[in-house]
JSON list of C-alpha atoms in Angstrom, two decimals:
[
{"chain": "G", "resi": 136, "resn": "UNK", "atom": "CA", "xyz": [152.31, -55.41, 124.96]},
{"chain": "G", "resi": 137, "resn": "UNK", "atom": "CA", "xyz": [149.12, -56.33, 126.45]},
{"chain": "G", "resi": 138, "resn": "UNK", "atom": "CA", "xyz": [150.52, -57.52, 129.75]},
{"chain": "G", "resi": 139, "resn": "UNK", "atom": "CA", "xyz": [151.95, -54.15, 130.30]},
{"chain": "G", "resi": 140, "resn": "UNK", "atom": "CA", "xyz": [148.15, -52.61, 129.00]},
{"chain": "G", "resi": 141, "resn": "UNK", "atom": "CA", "xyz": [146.82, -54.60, 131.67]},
{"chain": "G", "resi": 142, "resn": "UNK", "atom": "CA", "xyz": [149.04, -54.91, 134.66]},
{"chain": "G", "resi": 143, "resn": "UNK", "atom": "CA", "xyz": [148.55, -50.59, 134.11]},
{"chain": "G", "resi": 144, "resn": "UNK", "atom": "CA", "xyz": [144.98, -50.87, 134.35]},
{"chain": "G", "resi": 145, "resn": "UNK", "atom": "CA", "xyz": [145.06, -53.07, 137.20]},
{"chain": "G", "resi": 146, "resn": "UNK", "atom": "CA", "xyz": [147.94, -50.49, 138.87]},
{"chain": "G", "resi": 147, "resn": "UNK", "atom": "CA", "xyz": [145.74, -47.80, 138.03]},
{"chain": "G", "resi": 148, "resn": "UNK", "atom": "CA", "xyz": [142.35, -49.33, 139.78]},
{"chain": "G", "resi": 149, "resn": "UNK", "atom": "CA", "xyz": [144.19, -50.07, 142.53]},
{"chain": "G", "resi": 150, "resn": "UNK", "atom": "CA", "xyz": [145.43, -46.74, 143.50]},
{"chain": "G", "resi": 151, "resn": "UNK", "atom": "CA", "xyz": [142.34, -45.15, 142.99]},
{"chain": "G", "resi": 152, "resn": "UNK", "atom": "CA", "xyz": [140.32, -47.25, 145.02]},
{"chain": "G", "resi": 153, "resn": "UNK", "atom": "CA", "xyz": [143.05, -46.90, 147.84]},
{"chain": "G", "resi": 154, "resn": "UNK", "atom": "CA", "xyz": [143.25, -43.31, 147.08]},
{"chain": "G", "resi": 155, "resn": "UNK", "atom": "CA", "xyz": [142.18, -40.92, 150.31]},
{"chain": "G", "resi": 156, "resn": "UNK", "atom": "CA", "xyz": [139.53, -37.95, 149.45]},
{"chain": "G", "resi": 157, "resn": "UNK", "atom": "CA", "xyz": [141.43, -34.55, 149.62]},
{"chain": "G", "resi": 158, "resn": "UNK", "atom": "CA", "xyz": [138.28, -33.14, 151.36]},
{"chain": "G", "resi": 159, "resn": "UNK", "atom": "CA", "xyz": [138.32, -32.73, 155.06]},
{"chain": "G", "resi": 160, "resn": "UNK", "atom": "CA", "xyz": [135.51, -34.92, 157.07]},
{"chain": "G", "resi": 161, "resn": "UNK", "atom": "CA", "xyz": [134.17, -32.44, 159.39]},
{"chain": "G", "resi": 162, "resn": "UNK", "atom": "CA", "xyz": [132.62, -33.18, 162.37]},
{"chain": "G", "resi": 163, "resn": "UNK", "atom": "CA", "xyz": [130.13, -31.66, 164.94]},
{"chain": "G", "resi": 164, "resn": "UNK", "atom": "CA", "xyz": [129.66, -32.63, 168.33]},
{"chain": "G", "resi": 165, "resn": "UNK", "atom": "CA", "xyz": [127.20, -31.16, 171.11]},
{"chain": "G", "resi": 166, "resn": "UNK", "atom": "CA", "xyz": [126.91, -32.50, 174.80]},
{"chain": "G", "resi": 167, "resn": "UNK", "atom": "CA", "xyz": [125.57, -31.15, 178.02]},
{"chain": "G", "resi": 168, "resn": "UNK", "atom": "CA", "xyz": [124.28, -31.59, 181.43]},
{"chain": "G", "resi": 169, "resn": "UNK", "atom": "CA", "xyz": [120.86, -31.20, 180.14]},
{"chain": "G", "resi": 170, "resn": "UNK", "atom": "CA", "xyz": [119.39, -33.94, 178.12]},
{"chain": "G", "resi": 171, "resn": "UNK", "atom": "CA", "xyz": [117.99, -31.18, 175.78]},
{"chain": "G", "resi": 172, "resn": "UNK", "atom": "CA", "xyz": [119.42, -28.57, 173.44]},
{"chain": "G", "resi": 173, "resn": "UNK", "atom": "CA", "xyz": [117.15, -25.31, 173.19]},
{"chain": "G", "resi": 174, "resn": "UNK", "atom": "CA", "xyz": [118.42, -24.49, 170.39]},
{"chain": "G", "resi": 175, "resn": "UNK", "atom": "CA", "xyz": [121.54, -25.12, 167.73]},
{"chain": "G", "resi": 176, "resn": "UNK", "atom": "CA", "xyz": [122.37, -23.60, 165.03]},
{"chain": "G", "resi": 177, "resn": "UNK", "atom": "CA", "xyz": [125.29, -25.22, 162.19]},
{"chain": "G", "resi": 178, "resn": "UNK", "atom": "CA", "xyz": [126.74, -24.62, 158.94]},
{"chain": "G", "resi": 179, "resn": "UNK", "atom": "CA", "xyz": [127.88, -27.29, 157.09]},
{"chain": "G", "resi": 180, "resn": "UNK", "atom": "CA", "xyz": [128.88, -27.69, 153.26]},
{"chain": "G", "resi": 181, "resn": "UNK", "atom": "CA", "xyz": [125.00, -27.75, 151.74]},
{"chain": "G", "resi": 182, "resn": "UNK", "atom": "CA", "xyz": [124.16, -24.65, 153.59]},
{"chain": "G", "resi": 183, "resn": "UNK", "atom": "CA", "xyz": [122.72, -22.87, 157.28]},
{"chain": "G", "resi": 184, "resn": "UNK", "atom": "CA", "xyz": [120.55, -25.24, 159.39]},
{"chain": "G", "resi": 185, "resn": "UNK", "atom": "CA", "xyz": [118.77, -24.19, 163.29]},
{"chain": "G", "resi": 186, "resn": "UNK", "atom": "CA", "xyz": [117.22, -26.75, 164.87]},
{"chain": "G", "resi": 187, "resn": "UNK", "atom": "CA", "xyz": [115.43, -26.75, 169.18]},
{"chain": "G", "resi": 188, "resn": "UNK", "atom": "CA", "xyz": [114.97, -28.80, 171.31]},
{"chain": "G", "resi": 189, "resn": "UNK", "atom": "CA", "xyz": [117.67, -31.32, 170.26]},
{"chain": "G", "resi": 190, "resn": "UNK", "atom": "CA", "xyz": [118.60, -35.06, 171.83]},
{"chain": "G", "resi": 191, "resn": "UNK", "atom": "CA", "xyz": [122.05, -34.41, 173.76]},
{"chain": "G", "resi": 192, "resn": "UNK", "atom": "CA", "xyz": [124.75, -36.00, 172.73]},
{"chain": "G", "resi": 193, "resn": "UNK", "atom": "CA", "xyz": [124.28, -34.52, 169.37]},
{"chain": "G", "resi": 194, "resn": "UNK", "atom": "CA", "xyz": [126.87, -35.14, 166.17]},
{"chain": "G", "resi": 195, "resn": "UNK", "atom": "CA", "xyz": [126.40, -34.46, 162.32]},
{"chain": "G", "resi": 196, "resn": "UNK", "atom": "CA", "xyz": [129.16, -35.36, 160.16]},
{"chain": "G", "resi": 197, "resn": "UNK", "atom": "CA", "xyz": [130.01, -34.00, 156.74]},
{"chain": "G", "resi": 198, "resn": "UNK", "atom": "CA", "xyz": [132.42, -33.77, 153.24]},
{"chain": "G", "resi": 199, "resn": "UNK", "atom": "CA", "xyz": [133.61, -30.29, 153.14]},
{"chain": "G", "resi": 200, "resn": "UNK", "atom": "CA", "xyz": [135.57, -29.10, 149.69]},
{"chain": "G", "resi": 201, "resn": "UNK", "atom": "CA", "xyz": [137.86, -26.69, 151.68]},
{"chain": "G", "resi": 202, "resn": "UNK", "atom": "CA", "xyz": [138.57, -23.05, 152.55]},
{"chain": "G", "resi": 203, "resn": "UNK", "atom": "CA", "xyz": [135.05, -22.99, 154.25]},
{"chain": "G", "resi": 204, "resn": "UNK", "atom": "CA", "xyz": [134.64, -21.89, 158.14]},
{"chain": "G", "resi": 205, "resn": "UNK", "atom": "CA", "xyz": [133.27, -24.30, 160.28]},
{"chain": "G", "resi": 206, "resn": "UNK", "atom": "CA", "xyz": [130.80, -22.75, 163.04]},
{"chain": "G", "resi": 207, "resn": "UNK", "atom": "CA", "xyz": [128.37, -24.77, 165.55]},
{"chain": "G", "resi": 208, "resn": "UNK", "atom": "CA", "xyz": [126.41, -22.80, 168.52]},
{"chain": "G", "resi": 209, "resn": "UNK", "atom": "CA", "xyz": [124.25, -24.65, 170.81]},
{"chain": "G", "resi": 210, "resn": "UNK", "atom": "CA", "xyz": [121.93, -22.94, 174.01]},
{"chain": "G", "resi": 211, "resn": "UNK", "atom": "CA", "xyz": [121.14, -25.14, 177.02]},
{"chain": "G", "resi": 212, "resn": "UNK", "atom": "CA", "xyz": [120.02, -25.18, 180.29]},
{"chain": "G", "resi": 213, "resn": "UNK", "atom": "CA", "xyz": [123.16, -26.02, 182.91]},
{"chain": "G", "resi": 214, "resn": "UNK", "atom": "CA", "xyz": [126.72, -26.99, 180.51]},
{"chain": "G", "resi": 215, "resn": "UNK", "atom": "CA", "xyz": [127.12, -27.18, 177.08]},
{"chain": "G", "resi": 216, "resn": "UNK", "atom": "CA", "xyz": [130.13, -27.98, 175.19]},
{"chain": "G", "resi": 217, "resn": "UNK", "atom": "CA", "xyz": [130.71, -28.28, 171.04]},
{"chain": "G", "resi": 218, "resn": "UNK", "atom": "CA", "xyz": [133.33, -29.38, 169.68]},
{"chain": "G", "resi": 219, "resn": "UNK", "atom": "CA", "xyz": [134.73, -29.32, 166.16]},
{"chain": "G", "resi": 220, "resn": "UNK", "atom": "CA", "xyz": [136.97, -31.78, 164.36]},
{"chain": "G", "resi": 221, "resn": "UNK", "atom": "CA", "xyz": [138.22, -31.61, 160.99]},
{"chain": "G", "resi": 222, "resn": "UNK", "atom": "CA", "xyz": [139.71, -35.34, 160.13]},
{"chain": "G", "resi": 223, "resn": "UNK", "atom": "CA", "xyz": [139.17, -36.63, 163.44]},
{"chain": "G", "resi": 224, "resn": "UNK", "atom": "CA", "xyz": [141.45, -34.15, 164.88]},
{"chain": "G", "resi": 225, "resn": "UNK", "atom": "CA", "xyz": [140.01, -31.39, 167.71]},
{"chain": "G", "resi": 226, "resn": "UNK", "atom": "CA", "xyz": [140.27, -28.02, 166.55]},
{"chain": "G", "resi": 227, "resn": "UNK", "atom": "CA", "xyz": [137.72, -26.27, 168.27]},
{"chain": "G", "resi": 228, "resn": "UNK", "atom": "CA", "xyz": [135.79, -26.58, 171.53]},
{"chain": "G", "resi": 229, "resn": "UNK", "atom": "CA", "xyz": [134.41, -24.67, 173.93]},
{"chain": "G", "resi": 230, "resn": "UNK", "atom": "CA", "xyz": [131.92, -25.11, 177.62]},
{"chain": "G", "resi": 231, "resn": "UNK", "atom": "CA", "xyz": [129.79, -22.69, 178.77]},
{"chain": "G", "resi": 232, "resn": "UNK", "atom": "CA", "xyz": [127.59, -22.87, 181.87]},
{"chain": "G", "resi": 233, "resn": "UNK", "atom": "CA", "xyz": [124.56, -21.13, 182.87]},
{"chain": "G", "resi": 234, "resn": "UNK", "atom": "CA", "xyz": [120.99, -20.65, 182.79]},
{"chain": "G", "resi": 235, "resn": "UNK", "atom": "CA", "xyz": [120.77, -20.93, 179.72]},
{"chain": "G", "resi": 236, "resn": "UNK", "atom": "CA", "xyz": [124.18, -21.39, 178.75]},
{"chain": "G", "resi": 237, "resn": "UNK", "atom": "CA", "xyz": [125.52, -20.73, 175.19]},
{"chain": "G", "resi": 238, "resn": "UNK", "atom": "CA", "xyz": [128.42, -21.92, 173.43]},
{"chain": "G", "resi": 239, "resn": "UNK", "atom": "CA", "xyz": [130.14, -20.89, 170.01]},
{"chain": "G", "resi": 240, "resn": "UNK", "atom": "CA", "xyz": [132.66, -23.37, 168.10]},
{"chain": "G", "resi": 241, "resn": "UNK", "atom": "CA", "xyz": [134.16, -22.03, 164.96]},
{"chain": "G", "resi": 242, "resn": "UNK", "atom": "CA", "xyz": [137.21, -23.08, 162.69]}
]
């Protein structure tokens, strides 16, 4: 009786260290022709954050519990281009060129 008490325990550690978060990892990505962001502007699971004059390339990464829309814009001088993955996979992205040129990612 207690070998089957622990070799359950033991079963039951194992799977949930092993076990894989059912929240997406979302990431943000930002890159341009300019060295320098004006100005971005991201939501992300803790809230609504704008930031200027921001180092290009630019990435934040973050847990999100689900059902939530996923938005990055960015303003530069030249190109700009965000992109948006949720688990590593691409599922937004978008280039815009000008003076200044503005981009919008959302998912």
């Amino acid at each position: 009786m207690l070998t089957a008490f622990v070799t359950a325990a033991v079963g039951l550690a194992g799977g949930v260290a092993n076990a894989k978060s059912d929240f997406p990892q979302v990431t943000y990505q930002l890159s341009g022709s300019s060295p320098v962001a004006e100005y971005i502007s991201f939501q992300t699971d803790t809230g609504q954050y704008q930031q200027a004059n921001v180092k290009l390339p630019w990435s934040t990464q973050f847990t999100a519990f689900g059902g939530e829309v996923y938005v990055i814009s960015a303003q530069s001088p030249g190109s700009v281009t965000c992109t948006i993955l949720v688990d590593q996979k691409v599922v937004s992205q978008a280039t815009a060129n000008g003076q200044p040129a503005r981009t919008v990612c959302s998912h």
